[in-house]
CSV table of C-alpha atoms in Angstrom, one decimal:
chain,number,residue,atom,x,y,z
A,1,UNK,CA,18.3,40.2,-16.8
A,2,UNK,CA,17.3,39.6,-13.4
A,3,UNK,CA,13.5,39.8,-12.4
A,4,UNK,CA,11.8,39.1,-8.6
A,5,UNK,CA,8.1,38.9,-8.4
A,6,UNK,CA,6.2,37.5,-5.2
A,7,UNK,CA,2.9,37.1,-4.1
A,8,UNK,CA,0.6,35.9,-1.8
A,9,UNK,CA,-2.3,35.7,-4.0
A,10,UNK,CA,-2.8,32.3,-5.7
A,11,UNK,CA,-2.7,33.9,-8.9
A,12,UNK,CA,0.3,36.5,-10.5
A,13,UNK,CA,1.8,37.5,-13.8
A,14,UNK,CA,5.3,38.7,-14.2
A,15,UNK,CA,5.7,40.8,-17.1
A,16,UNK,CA,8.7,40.1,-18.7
A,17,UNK,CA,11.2,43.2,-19.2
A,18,UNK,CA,13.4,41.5,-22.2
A,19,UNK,CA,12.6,38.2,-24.2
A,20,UNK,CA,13.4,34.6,-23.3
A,21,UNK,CA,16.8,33.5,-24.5
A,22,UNK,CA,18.9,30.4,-24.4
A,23,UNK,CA,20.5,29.6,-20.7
A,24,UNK,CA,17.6,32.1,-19.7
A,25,UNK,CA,16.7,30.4,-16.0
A,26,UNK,CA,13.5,30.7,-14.0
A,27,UNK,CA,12.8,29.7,-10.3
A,28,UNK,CA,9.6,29.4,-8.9
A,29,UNK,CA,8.8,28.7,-5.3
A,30,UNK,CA,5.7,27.9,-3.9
A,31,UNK,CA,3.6,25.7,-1.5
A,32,UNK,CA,0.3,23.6,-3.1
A,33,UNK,CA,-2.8,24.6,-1.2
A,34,UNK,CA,-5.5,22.1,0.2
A,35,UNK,CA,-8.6,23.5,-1.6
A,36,UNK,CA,-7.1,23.7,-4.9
A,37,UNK,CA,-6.4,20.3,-6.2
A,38,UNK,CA,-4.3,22.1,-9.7
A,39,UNK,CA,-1.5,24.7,-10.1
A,40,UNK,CA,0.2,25.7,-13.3
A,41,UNK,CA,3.1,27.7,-14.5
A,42,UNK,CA,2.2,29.2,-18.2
A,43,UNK,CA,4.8,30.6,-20.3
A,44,UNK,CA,2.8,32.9,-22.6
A,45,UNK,CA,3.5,35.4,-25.8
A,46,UNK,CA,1.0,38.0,-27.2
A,47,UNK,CA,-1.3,39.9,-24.5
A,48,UNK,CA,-2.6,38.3,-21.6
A,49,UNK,CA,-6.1,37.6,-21.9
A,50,UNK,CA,-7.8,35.2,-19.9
A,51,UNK,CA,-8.8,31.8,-21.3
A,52,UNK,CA,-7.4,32.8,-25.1
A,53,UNK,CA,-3.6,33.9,-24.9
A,54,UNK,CA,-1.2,31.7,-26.6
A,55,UNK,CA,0.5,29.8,-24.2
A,56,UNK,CA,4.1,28.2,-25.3
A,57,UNK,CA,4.6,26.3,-22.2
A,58,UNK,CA,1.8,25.1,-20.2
A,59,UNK,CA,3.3,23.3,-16.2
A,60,UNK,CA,0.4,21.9,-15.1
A,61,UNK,CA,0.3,20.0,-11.8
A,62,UNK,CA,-2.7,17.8,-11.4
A,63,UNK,CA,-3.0,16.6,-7.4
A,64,UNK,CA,-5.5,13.6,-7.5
A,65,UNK,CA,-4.2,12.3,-10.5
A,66,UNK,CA,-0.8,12.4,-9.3
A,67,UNK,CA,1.1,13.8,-12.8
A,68,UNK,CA,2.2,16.6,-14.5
A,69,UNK,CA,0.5,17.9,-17.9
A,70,UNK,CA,2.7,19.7,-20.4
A,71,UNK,CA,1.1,21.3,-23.5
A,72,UNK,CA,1.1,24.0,-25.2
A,73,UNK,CA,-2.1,26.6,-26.6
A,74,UNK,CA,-2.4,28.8,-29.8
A,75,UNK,CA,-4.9,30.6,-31.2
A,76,UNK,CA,-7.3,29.3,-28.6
A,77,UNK,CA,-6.7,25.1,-29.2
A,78,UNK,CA,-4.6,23.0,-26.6
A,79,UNK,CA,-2.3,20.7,-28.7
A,80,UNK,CA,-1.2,17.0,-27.6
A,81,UNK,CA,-0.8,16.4,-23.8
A,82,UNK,CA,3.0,15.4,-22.9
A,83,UNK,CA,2.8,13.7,-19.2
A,84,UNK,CA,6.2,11.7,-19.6
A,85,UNK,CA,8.6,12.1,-16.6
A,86,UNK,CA,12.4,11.0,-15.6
A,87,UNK,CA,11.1,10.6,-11.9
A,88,UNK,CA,7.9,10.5,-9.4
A,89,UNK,CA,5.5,12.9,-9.0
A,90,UNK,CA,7.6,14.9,-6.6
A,91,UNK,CA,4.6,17.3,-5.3
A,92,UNK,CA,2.8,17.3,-1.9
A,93,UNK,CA,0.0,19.2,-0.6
A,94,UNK,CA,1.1,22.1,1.9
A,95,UNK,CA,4.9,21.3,1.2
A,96,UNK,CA,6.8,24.4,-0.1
A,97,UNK,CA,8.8,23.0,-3.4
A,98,UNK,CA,11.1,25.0,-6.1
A,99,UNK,CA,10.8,24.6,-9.4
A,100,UNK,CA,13.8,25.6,-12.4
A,101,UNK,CA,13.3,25.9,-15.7
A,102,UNK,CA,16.4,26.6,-18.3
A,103,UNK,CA,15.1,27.4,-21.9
A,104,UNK,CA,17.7,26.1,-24.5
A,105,UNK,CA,17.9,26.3,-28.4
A,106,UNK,CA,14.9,23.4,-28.6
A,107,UNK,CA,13.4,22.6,-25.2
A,108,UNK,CA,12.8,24.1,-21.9
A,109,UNK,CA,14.3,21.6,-19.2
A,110,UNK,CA,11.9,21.6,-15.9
A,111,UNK,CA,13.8,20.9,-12.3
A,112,UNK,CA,12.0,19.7,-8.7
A,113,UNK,CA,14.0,20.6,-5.8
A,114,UNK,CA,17.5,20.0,-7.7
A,115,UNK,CA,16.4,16.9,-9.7
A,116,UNK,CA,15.6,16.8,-13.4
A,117,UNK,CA,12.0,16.1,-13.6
A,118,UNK,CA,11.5,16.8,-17.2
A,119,UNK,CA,11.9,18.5,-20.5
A,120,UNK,CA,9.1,20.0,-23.1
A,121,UNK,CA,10.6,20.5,-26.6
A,122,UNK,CA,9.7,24.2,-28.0
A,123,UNK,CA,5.9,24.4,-29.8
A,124,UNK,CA,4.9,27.2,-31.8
A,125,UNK,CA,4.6,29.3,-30.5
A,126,UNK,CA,8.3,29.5,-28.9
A,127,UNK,CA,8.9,30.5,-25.6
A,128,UNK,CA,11.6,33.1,-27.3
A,129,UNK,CA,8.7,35.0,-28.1
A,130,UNK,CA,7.3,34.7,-24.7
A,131,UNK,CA,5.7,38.2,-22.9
A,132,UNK,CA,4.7,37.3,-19.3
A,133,UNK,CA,5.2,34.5,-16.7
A,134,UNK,CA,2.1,33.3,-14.9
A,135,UNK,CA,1.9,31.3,-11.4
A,136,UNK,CA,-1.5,30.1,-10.6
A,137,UNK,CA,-3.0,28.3,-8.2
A,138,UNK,CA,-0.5,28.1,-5.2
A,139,UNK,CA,0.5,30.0,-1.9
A,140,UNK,CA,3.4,32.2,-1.3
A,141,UNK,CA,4.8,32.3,-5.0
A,142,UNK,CA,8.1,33.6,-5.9
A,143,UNK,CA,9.3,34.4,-9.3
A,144,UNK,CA,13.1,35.0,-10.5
A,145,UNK,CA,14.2,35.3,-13.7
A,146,UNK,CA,17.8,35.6,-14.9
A,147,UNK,CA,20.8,33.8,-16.4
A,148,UNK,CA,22.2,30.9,-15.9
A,149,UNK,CA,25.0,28.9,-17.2
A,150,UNK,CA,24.3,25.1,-15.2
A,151,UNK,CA,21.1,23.3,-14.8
A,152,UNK,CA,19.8,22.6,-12.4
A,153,UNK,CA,21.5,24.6,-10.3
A,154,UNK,CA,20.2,23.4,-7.2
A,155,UNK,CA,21.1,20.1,-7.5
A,156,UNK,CA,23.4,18.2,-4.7
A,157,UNK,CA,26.6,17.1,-5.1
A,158,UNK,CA,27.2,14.3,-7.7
A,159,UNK,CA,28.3,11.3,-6.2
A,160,UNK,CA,31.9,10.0,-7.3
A,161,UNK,CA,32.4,6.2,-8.4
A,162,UNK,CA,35.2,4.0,-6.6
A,163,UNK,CA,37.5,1.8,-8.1
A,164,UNK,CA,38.1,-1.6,-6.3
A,165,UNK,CA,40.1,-4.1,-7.6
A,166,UNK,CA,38.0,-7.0,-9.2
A,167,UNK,CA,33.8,-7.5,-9.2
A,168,UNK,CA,34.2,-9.8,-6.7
A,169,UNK,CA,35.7,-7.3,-4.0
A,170,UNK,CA,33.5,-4.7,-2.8
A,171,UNK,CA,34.9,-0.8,-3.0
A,172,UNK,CA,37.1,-0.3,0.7
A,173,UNK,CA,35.4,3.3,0.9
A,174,UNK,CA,31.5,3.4,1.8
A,175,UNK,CA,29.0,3.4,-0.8
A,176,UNK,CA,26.6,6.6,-1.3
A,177,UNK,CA,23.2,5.9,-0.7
A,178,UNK,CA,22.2,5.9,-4.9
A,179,UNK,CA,19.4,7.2,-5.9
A,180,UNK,CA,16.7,6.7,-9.0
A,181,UNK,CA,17.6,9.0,-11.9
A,182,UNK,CA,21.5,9.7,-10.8
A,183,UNK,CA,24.1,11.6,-12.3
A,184,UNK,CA,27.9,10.5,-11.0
A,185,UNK,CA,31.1,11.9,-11.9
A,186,UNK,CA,34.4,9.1,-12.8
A,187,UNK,CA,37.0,11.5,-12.6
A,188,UNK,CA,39.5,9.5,-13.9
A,189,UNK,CA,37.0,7.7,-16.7
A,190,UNK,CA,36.9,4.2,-17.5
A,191,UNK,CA,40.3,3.0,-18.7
A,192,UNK,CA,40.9,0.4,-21.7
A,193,UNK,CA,40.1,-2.6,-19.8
A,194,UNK,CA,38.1,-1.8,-17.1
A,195,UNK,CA,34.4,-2.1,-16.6
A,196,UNK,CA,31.7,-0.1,-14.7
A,197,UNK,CA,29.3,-2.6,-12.3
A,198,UNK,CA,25.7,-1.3,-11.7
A,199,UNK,CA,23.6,-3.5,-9.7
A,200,UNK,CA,20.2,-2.4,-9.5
A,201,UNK,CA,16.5,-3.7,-9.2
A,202,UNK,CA,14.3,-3.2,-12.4
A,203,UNK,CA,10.6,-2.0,-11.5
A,204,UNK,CA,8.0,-4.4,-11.2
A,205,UNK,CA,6.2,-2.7,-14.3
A,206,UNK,CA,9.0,-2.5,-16.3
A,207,UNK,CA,8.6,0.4,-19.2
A,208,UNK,CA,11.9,1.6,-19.8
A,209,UNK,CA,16.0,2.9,-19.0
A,210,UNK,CA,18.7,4.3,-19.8
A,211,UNK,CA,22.4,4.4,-18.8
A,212,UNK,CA,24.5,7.0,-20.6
A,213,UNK,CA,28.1,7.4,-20.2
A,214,UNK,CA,28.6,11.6,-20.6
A,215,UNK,CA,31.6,13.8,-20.7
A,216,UNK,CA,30.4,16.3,-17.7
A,217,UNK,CA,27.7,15.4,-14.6
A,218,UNK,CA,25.2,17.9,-15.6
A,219,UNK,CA,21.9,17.7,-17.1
A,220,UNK,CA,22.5,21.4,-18.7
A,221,UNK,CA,24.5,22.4,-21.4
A,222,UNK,CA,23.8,19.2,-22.7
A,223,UNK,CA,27.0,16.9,-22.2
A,224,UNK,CA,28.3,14.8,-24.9
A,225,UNK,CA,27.1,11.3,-24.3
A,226,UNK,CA,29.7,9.1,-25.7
A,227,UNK,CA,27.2,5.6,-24.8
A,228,UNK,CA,23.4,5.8,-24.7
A,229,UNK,CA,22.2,2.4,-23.7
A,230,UNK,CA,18.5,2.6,-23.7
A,231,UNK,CA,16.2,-0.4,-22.9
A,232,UNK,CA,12.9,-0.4,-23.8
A,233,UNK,CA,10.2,-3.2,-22.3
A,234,UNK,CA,7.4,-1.6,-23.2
A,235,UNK,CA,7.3,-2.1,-27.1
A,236,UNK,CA,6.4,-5.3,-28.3
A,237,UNK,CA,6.2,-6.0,-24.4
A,238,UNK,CA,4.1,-9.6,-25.2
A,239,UNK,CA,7.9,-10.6,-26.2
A,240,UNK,CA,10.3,-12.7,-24.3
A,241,UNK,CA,13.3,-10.0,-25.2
A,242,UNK,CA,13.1,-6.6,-24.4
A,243,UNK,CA,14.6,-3.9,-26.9
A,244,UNK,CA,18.0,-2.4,-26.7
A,245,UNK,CA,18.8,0.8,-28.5
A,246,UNK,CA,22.4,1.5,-28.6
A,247,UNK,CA,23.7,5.5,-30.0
A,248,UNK,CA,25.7,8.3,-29.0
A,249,UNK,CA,25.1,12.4,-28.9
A,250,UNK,CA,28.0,13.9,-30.1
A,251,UNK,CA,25.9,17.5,-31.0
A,252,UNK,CA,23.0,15.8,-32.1
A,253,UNK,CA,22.2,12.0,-31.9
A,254,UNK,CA,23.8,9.1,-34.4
A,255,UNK,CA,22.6,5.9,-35.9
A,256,UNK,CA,21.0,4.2,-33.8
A,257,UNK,CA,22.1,0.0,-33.0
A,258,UNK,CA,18.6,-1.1,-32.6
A,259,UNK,CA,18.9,-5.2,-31.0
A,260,UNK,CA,16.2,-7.6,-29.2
A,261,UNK,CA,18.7,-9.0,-26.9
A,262,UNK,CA,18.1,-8.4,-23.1
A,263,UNK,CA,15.5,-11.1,-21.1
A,264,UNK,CA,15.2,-8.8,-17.7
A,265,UNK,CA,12.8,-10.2,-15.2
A,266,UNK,CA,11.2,-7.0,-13.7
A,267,UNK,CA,11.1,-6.9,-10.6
A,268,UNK,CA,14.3,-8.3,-10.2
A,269,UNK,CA,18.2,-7.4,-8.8
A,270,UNK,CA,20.1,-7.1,-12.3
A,271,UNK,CA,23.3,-6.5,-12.7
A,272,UNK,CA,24.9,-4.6,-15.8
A,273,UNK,CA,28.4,-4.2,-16.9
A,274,UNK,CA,30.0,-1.9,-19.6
A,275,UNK,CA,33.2,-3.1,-20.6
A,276,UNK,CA,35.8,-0.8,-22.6
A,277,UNK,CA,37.8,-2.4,-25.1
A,278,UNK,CA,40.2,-1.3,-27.8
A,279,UNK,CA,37.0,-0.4,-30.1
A,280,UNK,CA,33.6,-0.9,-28.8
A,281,UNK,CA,31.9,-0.7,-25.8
A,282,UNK,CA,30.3,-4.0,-24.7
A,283,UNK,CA,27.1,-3.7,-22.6
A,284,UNK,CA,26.1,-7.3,-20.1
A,285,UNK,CA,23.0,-7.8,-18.3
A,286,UNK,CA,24.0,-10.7,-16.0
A,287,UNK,CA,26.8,-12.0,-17.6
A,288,UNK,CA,24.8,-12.3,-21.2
A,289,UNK,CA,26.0,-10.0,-23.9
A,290,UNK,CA,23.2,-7.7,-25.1
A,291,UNK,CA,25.2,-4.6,-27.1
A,292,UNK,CA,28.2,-3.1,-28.4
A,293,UNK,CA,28.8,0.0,-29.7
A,294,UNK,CA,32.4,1.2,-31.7
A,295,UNK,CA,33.6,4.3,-30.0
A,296,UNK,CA,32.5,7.4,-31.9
A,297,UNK,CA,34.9,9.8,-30.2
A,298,UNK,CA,37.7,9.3,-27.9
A,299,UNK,CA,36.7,6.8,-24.7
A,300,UNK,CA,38.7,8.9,-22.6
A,301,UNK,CA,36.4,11.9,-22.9
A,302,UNK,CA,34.1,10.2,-20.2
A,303,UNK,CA,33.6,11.3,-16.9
A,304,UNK,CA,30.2,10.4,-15.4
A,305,UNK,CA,27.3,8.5,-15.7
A,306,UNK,CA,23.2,8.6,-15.8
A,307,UNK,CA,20.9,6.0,-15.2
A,308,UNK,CA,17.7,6.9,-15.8
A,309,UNK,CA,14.1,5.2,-15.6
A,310,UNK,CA,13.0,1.9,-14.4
A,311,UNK,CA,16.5,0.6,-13.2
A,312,UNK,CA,16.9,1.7,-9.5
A,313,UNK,CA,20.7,1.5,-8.7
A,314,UNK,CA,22.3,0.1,-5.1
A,315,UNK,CA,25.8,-0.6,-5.5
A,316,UNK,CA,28.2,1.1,-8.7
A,317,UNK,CA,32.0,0.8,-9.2
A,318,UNK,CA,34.4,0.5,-11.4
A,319,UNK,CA,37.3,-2.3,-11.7
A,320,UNK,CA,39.2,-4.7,-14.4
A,321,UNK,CA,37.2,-6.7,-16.5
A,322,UNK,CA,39.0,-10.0,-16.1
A,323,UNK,CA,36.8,-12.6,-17.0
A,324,UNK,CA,35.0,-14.1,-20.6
A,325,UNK,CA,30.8,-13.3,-20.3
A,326,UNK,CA,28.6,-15.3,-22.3
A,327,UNK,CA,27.7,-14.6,-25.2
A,328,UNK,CA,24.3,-15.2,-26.6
């Protein structure tokens, strides 16, 4: 299937000629206009009737607030508002963007210019019984839907991590310029021994992050992540050790490690280390010990990482772990 609908109305509908499947992939171009401070993308089922059609996915891109509302309507009622996003609001008035969306088995993944922005896990009804595709409320839309088998398919070129010889000697070659919510490749992995470096600064308001150690750089199919290190500030935040949820997705998520180990100062340049050794994975935040994790498949299976969230990286490689951290 492979669809192209335009307009330069503020408002369109693109009736769908065969139904939403998994790896089905839509790209929506557009430019936010002055004098209309919303636009939405609504993925709907049944007829389209104004104001009552079920709606499975509901985009909805507020301008003064300055966030994105994701929801979904049936039978007339709006359910629970999802606003939760793995970057900024990436939007800007009179500034053409493109927006992907992949639908897989349980979520539709949503894309800004080539960067994961977020993902909406399937309502009832399901986008699989989805009808039409309607763009409303900016300027020069343009609709295509096909196939796809990578998400997002715009993104740029994933970074590749150097190897230096110790943490105390920088990597020879230059350093990309890093950005928040990265994907990198490690094409050799992490050997027994060795330890990735990420030094990055936490937010000011810390809420949360997460660093995951994957078998493929791509957001779409879903990679196996072989470590999920996921810090979380922002429950119990009144105490003096933040939350760190340790698991792995090998199909489907494991049990989770839950600790109270890390004491982050937002705000702050942190450095983390994951170490591999013969049977865990040992996570540091400045030397201190705050997780490990046994390997649940083979170590050597990885070959890239995500940091996502609150942690904003400037300088990552990869070298020996040679010395003894503390352990608290």
């Amino acid at each position: 299937m492979c669809q192209l609908a335009e307009s330069q109305d503020v408002n369109f509908t693109q009736t769908l000629s065969e139904p939403l499947t998994i790896g089905s992939h839509i790209i929506c171009t557009g430019t936010p206009s002055e004098d209309i401070p919303w636009f939405a993308i609504n993925i709907g089922s049944e007829e389209l009737e104004a104001g009552r059609s079920d709606i499975s996915v509901h985009f909805n891109v507020r301008q003064p607030q300055c966030y994105v509302v994701r929801n979904t309507r049936r039978r007339g009622k709006w359910g629970p508002e999802e606003t939760t996003a793995y970057r900024l609001y990436p939007f800007k008035v009179n500034k053409q963007f493109t927006i992907e969306i992949v639908v897989d088995e349980t979520e539709t993944l949503w894309a800004v210019d080539g960067d994961h922005y977020c993902s909406y896990v399937h309502r009832n009804p399901s986008p699989f019984t989805a009808r039409w595709i309607e763009v409303t409320g900016i300027r020069d839309a343009f609709l295509k839907i096909s196939k796809t088998d990578n998400y997002p398919t715009l993104a740029p070129e994933r970074p590749e991590i150097s190897l230096t010889t110790s943490i105390d000697n920088p990597p020879e070659t230059e350093q990309p310029v890093w950005k928040p919510n990265l994907i990198a490749t490690i094409t050799k992995g992490v050997p027994e021994g060795y330890q990735l470096v990420i030094t990055g600064r936490l937010r000011p308001m810390l809420h949360s992050f997460a660093i995951d150690l994957m078998d493929g750089a791509r957001e779409w199919p879903l990679p196996n992540i072989h470590l999920h290190v996921n810090v979380r500030a922002h429950v119990e935040s009144q105490r003096d050790r933040q939350l760190v949820v340790l698991n792995a997705w090998l199909g489907a998520w494991g049990m989770e490690r839950r600790q109270r180990t890390a004491r982050l100062i937002p705000g702050t340049l942190t450095t983390f280390r994951i170490v591999r050794g013969p049977t865990e994975w040992s996570i540091y935040a400045d030397d201190m010990l705050i997780g490990e994790l046994e390997h649940r498949a083979s170590p050597g299976g990885v070959k890239a990482l995500r940091v996502r969230g609150d942690l904003y990286p400037q300088r990552i490689f990869l070298c020996p772990a040679t010395s003894t951290p503390i352990r608290d």
